[in-house]
mmCIF file of C-alpha atoms in Angstrom:
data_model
loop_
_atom_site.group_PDB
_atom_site.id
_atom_site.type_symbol
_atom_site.label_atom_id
_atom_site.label_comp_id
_atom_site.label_asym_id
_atom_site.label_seq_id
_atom_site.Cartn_x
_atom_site.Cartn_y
_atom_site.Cartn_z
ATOM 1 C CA UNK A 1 91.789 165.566 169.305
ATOM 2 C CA UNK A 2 90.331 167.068 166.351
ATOM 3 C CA UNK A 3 87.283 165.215 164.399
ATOM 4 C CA UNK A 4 84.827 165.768 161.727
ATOM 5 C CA UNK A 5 81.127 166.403 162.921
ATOM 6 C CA UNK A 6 78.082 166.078 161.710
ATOM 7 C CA UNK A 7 76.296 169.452 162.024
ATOM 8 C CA UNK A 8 72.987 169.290 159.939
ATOM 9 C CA UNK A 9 72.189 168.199 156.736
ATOM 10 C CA UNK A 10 74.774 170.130 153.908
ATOM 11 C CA UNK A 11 77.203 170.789 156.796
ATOM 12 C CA UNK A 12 80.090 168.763 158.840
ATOM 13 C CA UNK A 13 82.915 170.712 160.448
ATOM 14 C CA UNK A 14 86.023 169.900 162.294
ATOM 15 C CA UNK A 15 85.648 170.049 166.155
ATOM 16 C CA UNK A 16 87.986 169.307 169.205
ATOM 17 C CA UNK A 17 86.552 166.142 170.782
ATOM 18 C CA UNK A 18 87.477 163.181 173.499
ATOM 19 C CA UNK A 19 90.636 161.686 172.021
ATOM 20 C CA UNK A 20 88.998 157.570 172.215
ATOM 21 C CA UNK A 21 90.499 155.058 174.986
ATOM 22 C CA UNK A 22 90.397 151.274 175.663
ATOM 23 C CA UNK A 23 87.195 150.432 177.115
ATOM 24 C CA UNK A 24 87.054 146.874 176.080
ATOM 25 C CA UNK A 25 89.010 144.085 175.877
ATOM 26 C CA UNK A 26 88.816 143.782 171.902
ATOM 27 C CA UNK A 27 89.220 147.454 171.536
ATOM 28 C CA UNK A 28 92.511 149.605 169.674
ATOM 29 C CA UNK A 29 93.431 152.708 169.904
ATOM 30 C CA UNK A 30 94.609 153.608 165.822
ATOM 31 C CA UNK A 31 96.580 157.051 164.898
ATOM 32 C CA UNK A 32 94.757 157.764 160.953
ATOM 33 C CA UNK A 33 97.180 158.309 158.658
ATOM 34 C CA UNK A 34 94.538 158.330 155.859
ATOM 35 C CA UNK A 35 90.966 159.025 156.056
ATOM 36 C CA UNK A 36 88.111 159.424 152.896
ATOM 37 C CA UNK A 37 84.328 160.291 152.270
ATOM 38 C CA UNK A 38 82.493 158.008 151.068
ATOM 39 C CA UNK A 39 79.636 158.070 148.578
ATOM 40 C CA UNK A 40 77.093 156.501 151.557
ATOM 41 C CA UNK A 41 78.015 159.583 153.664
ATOM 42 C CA UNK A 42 76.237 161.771 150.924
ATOM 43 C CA UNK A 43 73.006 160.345 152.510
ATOM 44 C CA UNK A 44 73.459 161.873 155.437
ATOM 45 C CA UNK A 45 74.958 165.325 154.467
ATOM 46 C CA UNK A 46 71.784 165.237 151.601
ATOM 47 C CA UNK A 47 69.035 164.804 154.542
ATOM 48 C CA UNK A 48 68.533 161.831 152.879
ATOM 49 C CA UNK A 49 69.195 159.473 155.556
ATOM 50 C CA UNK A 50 68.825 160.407 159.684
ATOM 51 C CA UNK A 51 72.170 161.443 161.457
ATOM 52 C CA UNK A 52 72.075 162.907 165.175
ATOM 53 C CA UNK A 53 73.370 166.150 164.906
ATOM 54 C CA UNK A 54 76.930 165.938 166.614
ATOM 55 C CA UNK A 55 77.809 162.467 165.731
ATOM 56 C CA UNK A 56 81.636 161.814 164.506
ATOM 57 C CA UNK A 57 81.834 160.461 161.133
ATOM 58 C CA UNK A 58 83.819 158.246 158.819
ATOM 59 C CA UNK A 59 84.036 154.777 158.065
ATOM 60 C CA UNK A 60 87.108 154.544 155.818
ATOM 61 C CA UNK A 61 90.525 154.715 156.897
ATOM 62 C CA UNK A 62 94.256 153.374 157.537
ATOM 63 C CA UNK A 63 96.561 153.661 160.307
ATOM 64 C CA UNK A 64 99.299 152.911 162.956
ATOM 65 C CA UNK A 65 97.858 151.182 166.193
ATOM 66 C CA UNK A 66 98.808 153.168 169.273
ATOM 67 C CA UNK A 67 96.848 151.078 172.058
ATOM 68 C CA UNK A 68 95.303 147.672 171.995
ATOM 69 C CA UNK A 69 92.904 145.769 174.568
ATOM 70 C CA UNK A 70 94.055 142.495 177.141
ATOM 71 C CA UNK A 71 92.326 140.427 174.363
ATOM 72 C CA UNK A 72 94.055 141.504 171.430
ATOM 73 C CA UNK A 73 96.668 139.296 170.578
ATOM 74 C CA UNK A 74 97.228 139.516 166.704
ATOM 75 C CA UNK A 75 98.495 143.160 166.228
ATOM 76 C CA UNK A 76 100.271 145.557 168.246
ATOM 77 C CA UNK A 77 101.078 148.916 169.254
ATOM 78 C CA UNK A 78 103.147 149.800 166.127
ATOM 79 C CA UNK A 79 101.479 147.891 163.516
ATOM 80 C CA UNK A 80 100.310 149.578 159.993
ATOM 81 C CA UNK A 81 96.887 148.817 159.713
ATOM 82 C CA UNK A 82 93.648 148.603 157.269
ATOM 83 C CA UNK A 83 90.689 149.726 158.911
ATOM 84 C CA UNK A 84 87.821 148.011 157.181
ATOM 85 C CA UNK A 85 84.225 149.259 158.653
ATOM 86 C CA UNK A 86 83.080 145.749 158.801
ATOM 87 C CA UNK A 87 84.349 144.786 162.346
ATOM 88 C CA UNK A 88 84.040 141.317 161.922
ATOM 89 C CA UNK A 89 84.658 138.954 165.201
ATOM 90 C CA UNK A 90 85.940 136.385 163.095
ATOM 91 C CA UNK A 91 84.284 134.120 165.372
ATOM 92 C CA UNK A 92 80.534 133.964 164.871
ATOM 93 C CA UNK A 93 78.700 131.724 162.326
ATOM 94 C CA UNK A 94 78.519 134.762 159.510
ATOM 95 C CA UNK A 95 82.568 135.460 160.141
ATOM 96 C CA UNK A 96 83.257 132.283 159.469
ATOM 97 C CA UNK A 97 81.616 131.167 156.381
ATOM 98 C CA UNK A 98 83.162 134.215 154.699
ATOM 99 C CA UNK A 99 80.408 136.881 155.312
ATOM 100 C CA UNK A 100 82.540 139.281 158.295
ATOM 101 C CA UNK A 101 80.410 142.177 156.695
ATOM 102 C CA UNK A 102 77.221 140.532 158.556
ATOM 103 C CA UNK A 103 79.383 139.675 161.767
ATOM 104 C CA UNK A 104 76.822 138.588 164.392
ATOM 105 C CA UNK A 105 78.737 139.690 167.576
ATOM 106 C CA UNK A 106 76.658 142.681 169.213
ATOM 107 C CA UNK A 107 80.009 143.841 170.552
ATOM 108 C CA UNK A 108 80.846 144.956 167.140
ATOM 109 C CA UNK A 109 79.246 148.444 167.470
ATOM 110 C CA UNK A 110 80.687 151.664 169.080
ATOM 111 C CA UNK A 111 83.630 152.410 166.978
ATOM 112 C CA UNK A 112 84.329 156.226 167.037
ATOM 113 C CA UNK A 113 84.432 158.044 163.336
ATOM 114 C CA UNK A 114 86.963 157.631 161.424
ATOM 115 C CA UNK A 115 87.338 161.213 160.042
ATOM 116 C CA UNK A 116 89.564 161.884 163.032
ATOM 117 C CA UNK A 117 92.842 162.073 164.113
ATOM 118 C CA UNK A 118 92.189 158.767 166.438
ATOM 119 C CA UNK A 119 90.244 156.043 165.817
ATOM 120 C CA UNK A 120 88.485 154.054 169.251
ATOM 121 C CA UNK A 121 88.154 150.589 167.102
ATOM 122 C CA UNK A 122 85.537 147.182 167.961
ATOM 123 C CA UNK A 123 87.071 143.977 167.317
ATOM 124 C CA UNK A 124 90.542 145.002 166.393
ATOM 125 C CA UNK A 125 91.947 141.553 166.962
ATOM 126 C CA UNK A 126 90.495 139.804 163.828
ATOM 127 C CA UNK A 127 88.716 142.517 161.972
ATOM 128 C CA UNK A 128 91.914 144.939 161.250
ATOM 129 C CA UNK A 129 94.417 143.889 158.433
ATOM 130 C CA UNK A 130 97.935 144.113 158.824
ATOM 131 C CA UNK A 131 99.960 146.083 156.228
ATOM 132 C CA UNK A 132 103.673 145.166 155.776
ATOM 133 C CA UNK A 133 106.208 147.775 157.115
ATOM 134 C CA UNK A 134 105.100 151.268 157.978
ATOM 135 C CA UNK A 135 103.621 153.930 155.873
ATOM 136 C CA UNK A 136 107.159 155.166 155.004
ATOM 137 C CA UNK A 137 107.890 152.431 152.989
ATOM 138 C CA UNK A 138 104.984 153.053 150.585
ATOM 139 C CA UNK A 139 104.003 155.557 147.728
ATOM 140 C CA UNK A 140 101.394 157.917 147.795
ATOM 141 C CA UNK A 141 99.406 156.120 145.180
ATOM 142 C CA UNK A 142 100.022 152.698 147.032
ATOM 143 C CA UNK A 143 98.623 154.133 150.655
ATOM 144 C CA UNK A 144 95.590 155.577 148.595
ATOM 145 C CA UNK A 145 95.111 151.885 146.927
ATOM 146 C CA UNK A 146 95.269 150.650 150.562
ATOM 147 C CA UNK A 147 92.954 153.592 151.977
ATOM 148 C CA UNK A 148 90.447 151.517 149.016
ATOM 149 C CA UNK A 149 90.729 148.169 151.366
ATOM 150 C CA UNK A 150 88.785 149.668 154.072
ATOM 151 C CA UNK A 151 85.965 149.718 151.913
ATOM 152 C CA UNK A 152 84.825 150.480 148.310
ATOM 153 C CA UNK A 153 87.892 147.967 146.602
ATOM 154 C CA UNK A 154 86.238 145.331 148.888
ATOM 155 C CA UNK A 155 82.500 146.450 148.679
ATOM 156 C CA UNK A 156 83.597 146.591 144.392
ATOM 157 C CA UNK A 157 84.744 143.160 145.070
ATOM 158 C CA UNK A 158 81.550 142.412 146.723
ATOM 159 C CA UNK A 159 79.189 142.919 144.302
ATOM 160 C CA UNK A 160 81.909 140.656 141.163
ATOM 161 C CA UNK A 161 81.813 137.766 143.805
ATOM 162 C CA UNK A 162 77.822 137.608 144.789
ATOM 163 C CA UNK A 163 77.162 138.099 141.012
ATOM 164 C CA UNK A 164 79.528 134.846 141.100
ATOM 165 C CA UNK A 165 81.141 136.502 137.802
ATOM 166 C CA UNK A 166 83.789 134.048 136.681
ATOM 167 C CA UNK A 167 86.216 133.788 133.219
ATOM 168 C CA UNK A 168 85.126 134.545 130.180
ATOM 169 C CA UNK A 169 81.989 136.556 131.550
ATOM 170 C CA UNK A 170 80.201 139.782 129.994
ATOM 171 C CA UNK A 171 79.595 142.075 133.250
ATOM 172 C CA UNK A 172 77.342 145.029 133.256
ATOM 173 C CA UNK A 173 78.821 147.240 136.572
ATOM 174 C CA UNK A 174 75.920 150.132 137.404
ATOM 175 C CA UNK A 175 77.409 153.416 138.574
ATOM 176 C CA UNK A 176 80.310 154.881 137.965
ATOM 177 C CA UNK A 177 81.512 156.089 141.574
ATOM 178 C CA UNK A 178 84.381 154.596 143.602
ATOM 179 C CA UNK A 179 82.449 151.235 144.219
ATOM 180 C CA UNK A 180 81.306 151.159 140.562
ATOM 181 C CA UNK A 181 85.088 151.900 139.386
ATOM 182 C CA UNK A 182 86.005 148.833 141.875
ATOM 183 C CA UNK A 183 83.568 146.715 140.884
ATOM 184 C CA UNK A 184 84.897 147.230 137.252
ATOM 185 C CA UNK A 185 88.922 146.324 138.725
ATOM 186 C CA UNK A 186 86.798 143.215 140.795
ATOM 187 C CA UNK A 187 85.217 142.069 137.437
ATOM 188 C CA UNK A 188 88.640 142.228 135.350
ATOM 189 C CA UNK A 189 90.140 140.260 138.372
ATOM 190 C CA UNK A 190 87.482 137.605 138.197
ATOM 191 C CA UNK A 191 88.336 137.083 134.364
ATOM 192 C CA UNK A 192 85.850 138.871 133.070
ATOM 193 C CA UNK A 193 86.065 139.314 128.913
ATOM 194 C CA UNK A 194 83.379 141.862 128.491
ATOM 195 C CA UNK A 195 83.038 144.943 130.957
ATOM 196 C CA UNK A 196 80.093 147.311 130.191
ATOM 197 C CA UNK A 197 80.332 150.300 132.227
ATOM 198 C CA UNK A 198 76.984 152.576 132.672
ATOM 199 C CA UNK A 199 78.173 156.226 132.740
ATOM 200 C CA UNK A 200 76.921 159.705 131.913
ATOM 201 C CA UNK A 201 80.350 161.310 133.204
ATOM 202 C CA UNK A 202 83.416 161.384 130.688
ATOM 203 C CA UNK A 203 85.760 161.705 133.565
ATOM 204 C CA UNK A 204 84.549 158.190 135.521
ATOM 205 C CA UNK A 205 84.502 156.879 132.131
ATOM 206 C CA UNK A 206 88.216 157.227 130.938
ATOM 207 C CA UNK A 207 88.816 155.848 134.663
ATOM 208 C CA UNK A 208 86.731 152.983 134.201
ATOM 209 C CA UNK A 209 88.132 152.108 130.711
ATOM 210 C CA UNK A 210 91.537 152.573 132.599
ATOM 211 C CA UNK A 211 90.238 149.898 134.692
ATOM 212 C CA UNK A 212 89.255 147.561 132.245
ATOM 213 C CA UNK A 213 85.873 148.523 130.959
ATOM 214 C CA UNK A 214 85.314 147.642 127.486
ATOM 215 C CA UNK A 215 82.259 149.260 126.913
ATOM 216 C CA UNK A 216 80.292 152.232 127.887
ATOM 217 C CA UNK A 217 75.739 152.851 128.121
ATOM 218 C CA UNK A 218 74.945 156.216 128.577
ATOM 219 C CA UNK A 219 71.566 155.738 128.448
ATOM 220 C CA UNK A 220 69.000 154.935 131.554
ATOM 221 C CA UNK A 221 66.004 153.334 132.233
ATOM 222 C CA UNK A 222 64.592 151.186 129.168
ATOM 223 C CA UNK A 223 66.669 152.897 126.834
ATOM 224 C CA UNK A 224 69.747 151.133 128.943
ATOM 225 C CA UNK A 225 68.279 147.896 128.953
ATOM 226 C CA UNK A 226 67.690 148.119 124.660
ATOM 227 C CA UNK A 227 71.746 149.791 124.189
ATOM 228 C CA UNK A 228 72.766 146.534 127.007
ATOM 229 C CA UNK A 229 70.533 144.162 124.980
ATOM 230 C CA UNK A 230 72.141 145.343 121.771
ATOM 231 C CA UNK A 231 75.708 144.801 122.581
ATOM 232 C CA UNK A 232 74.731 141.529 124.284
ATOM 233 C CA UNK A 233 72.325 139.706 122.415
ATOM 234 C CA UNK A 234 70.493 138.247 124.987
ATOM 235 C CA UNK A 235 71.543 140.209 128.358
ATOM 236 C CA UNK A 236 75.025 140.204 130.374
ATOM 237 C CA UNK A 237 76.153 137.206 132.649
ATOM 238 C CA UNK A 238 76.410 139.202 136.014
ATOM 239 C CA UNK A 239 75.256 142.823 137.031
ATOM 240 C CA UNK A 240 76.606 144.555 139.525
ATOM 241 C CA UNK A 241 74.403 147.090 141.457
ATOM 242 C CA UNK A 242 76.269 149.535 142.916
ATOM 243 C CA UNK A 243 74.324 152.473 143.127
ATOM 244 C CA UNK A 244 71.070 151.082 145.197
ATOM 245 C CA UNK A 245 68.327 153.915 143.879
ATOM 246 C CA UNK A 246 65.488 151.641 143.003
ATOM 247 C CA UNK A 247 65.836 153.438 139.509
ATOM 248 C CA UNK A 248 69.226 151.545 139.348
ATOM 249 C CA UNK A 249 67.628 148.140 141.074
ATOM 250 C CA UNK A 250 64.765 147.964 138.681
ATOM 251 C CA UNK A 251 67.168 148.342 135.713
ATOM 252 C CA UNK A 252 69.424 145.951 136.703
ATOM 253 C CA UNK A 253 67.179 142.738 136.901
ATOM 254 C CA UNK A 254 66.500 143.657 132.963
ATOM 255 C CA UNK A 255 69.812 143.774 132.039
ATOM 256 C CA UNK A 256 70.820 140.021 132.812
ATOM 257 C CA UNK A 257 70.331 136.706 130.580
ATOM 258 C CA UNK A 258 68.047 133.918 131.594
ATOM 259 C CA UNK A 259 70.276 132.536 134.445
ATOM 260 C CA UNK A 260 72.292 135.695 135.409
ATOM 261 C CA UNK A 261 72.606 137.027 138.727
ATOM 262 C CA UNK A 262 72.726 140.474 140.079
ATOM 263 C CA UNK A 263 75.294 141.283 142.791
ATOM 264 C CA UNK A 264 73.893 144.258 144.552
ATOM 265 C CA UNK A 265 75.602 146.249 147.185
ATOM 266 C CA UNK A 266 74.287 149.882 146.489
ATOM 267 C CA UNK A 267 72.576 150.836 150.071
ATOM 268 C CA UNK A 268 68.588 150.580 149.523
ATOM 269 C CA UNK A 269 66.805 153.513 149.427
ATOM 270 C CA UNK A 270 63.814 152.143 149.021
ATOM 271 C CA UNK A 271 62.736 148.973 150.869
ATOM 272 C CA UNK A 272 59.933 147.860 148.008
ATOM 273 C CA UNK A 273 60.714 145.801 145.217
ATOM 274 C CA UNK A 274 58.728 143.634 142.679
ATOM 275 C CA UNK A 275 60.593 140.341 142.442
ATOM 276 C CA UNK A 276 58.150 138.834 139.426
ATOM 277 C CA UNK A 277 61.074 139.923 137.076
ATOM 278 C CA UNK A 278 63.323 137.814 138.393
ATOM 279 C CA UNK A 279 61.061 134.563 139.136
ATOM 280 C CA UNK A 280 60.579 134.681 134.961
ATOM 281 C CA UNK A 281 64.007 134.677 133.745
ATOM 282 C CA UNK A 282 65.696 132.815 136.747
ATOM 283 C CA UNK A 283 67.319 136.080 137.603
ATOM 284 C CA UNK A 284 69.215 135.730 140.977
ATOM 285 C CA UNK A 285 69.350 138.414 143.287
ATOM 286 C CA UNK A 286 72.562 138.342 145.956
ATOM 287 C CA UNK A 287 74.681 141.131 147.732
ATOM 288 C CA UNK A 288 74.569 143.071 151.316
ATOM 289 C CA UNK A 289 77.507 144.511 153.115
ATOM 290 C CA UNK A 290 80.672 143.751 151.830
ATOM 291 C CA UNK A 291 83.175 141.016 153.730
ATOM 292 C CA UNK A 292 85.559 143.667 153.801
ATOM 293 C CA UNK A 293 88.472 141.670 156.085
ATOM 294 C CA UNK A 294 88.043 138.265 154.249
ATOM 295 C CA UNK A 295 88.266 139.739 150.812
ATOM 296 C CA UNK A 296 91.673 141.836 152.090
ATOM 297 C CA UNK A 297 93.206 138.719 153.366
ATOM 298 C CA UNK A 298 92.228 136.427 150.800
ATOM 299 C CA UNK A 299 93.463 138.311 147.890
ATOM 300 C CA UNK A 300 92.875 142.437 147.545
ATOM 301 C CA UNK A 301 95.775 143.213 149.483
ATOM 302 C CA UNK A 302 98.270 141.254 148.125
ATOM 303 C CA UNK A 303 96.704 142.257 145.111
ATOM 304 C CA UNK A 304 97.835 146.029 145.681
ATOM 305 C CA UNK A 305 100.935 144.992 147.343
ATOM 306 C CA UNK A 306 101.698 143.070 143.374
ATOM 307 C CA UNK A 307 100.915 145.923 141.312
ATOM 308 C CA UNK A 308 98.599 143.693 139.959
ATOM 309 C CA UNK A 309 95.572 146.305 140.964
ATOM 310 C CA UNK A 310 95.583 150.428 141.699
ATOM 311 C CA UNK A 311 92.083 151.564 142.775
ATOM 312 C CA UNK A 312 93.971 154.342 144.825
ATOM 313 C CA UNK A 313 93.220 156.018 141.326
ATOM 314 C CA UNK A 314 89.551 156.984 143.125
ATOM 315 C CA UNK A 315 90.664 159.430 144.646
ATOM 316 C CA UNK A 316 90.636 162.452 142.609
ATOM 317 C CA UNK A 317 90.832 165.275 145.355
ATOM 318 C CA UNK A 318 93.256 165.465 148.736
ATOM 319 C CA UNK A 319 91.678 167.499 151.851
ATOM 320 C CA UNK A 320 93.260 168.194 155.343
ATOM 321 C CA UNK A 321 90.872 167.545 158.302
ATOM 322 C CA UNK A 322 90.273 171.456 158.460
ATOM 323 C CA UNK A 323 88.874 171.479 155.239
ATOM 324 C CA UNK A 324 86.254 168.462 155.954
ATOM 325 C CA UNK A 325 83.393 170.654 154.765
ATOM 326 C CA UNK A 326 85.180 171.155 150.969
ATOM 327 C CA UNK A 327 85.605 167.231 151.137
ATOM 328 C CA UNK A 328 82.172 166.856 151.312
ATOM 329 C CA UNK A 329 81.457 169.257 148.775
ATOM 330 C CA UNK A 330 83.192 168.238 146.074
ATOM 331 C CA UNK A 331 81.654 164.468 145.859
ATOM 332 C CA UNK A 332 78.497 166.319 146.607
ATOM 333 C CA UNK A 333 78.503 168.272 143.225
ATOM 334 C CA UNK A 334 80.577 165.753 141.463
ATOM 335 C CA UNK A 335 83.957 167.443 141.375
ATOM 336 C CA UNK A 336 85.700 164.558 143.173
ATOM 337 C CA UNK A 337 84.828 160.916 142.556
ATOM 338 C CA UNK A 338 86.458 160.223 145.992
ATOM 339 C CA UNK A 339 87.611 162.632 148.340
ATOM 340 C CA UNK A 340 90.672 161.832 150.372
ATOM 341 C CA UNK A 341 92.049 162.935 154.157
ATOM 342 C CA UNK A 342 95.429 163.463 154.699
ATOM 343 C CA UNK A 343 96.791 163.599 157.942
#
């Protein structure tokens, strides 16, 4: 089958590979229908994060199941499916009090990349969510909202619910990529009143005030915490961190009243932080890895099903597998905000 490969940093290319098989009893076999880049796959192709030369990619995708293990009972051969990264058991301690992003079974690892024409997927019983019907019966703009569900909708969703942003709040979402844009749909969803987006980019703007942003900071650093302060008074309710620079970290404990808590799901790239900021205003800091299968079950994907939410709107450029490298390139210089694979 054909793949995408990581060649060295600033280049991935298609390759033939070994089409994936069963090997476990919790494993599936899934055909992609829809694949994407994601903004965390940057680090990689930057040289900003390790990556052994060779390694399939992807983490984002949805599908039809073609195989499934002895163990897995809940979907089928057949079955239209979200692929969320997470891999949750659905069994462990962290699965079950709503945290599947954490799952603690070591059995979870070894999925193949999801940039690929097959998918070899870990825990398929519990972790995959079932999508009514087949892709057939759905618009393009629906199977890109549902392409969302495998990861940024839910890591957006993430960062509204850690924040523990409820009705009526004022919301400050940091960056304005696909998670930022879905933690701006999360925030609305939550009951947010006040939505101030922080964006340099007029196109990510217009999409986030599409979403529900009310207002929009330009500005960084302490001149973001003064324009944030201004339209606040005394600092937002919740903060969403969904960038992860420790630019964007240190900015967002200033942002927040006495109280507020910060939601952060950005990937660290820098392991140091000075938490004295937060121990004199009360500022709470939450967030990780995203419980990407509770959060499609509970609500996201009815959610898309309803109308009531379109974060397919993401996506911004289509690719074919052969072109992987011109996927990567556009979110790399910021002529896509999400790059999507169609197969």
């Amino acid at each position: 089958m054909k793949a995408a490969v990581f060649v060295e940093p600033g280049k991935v290319e298609m390759q033939e590979v070994e089409k994936p098989t069963i090997k476990g009893p919790k494993d599936a076999v899934i055909k992609t229908v829809r694949a994407s880049v994601c903004g965390s796959d940057l680090w990689f192709y930057r040289g900003i994060a390790k990556r052994q030369s060779g390694d399939q990619v992807g983490h984002e995708a949805i599908g039809i199941v073609q195989e499934v293990g002895a163990a897995v009972k809940k979907v089928k051969p057949g079955d239209f499916v979200i692929a969320p990264f997470t891999h949750g058991c659905g069994e462990c301690q962290a699965c079950l009090a709503g945290f599947d992003g954490d799952c603690l079974d070591p059995g979870k690892a070894g999925s193949t990349g999801y940039q690929a024409e097959y998918i070899g997927y870990k825990n398929a019983d519990w972790a995959l969510v079932k999508i009514p019907g087949q892709p057939e019966d759905y618009t393009d703009d629906q199977l890109k909202s549902f392409m969302t569900l495998s990861d940024v909708m839910a890591t957006g969703y993430h960062a509204a619910a850690t924040a523990e942003v409820k009705e009526g709040d004022t919301v400050v979402v940091m960056g304005d990529g696909a998670v930022g844009l879905c933690g701006v749909i999360a925030a609305k969803l939550r009951g947010a009143k006040r939505i101030i987006l922080m964006s340099r980019h007029s196109d990510r703007q217009a999409l986030g005030k599409a979403f529900g942003a009310t207002d929009i900071v330009e500005e960084r650093d302490d001149a973001a915490v003064k324009a944030v302060m201004e339209l606040t008074g005394a600092g937002a309710d919740a903060i969403l961190e969904c960038v992860g620079s420790e630019q964007a970290v240190q900015t967002a404990v200033q942002l927040g009243r006495p109280g507020a808590v910060v939601g952060r799901v950005g990937i660290p790239q820098n392991p140091m932080m000075n938490t004295n900021n937060l121990f004199w205003k009360n500022i709470g800091l939450r967030g990780g890895i995203a419980a990407v299968t509770t959060y499609d079950r509970e609500l996201l994907l009815q959610a898309v099903l309803d109308g009531q939410i379109n974060p397919g709107q993401v996506f911004t450029k289509e690719f074919e597998l052969k072109d992987i490298q011109k996927a990567y390139e556009a979110m790399d210089k910021r002529e896509a905000i999400k790059s999507l694979l169609v197969f």
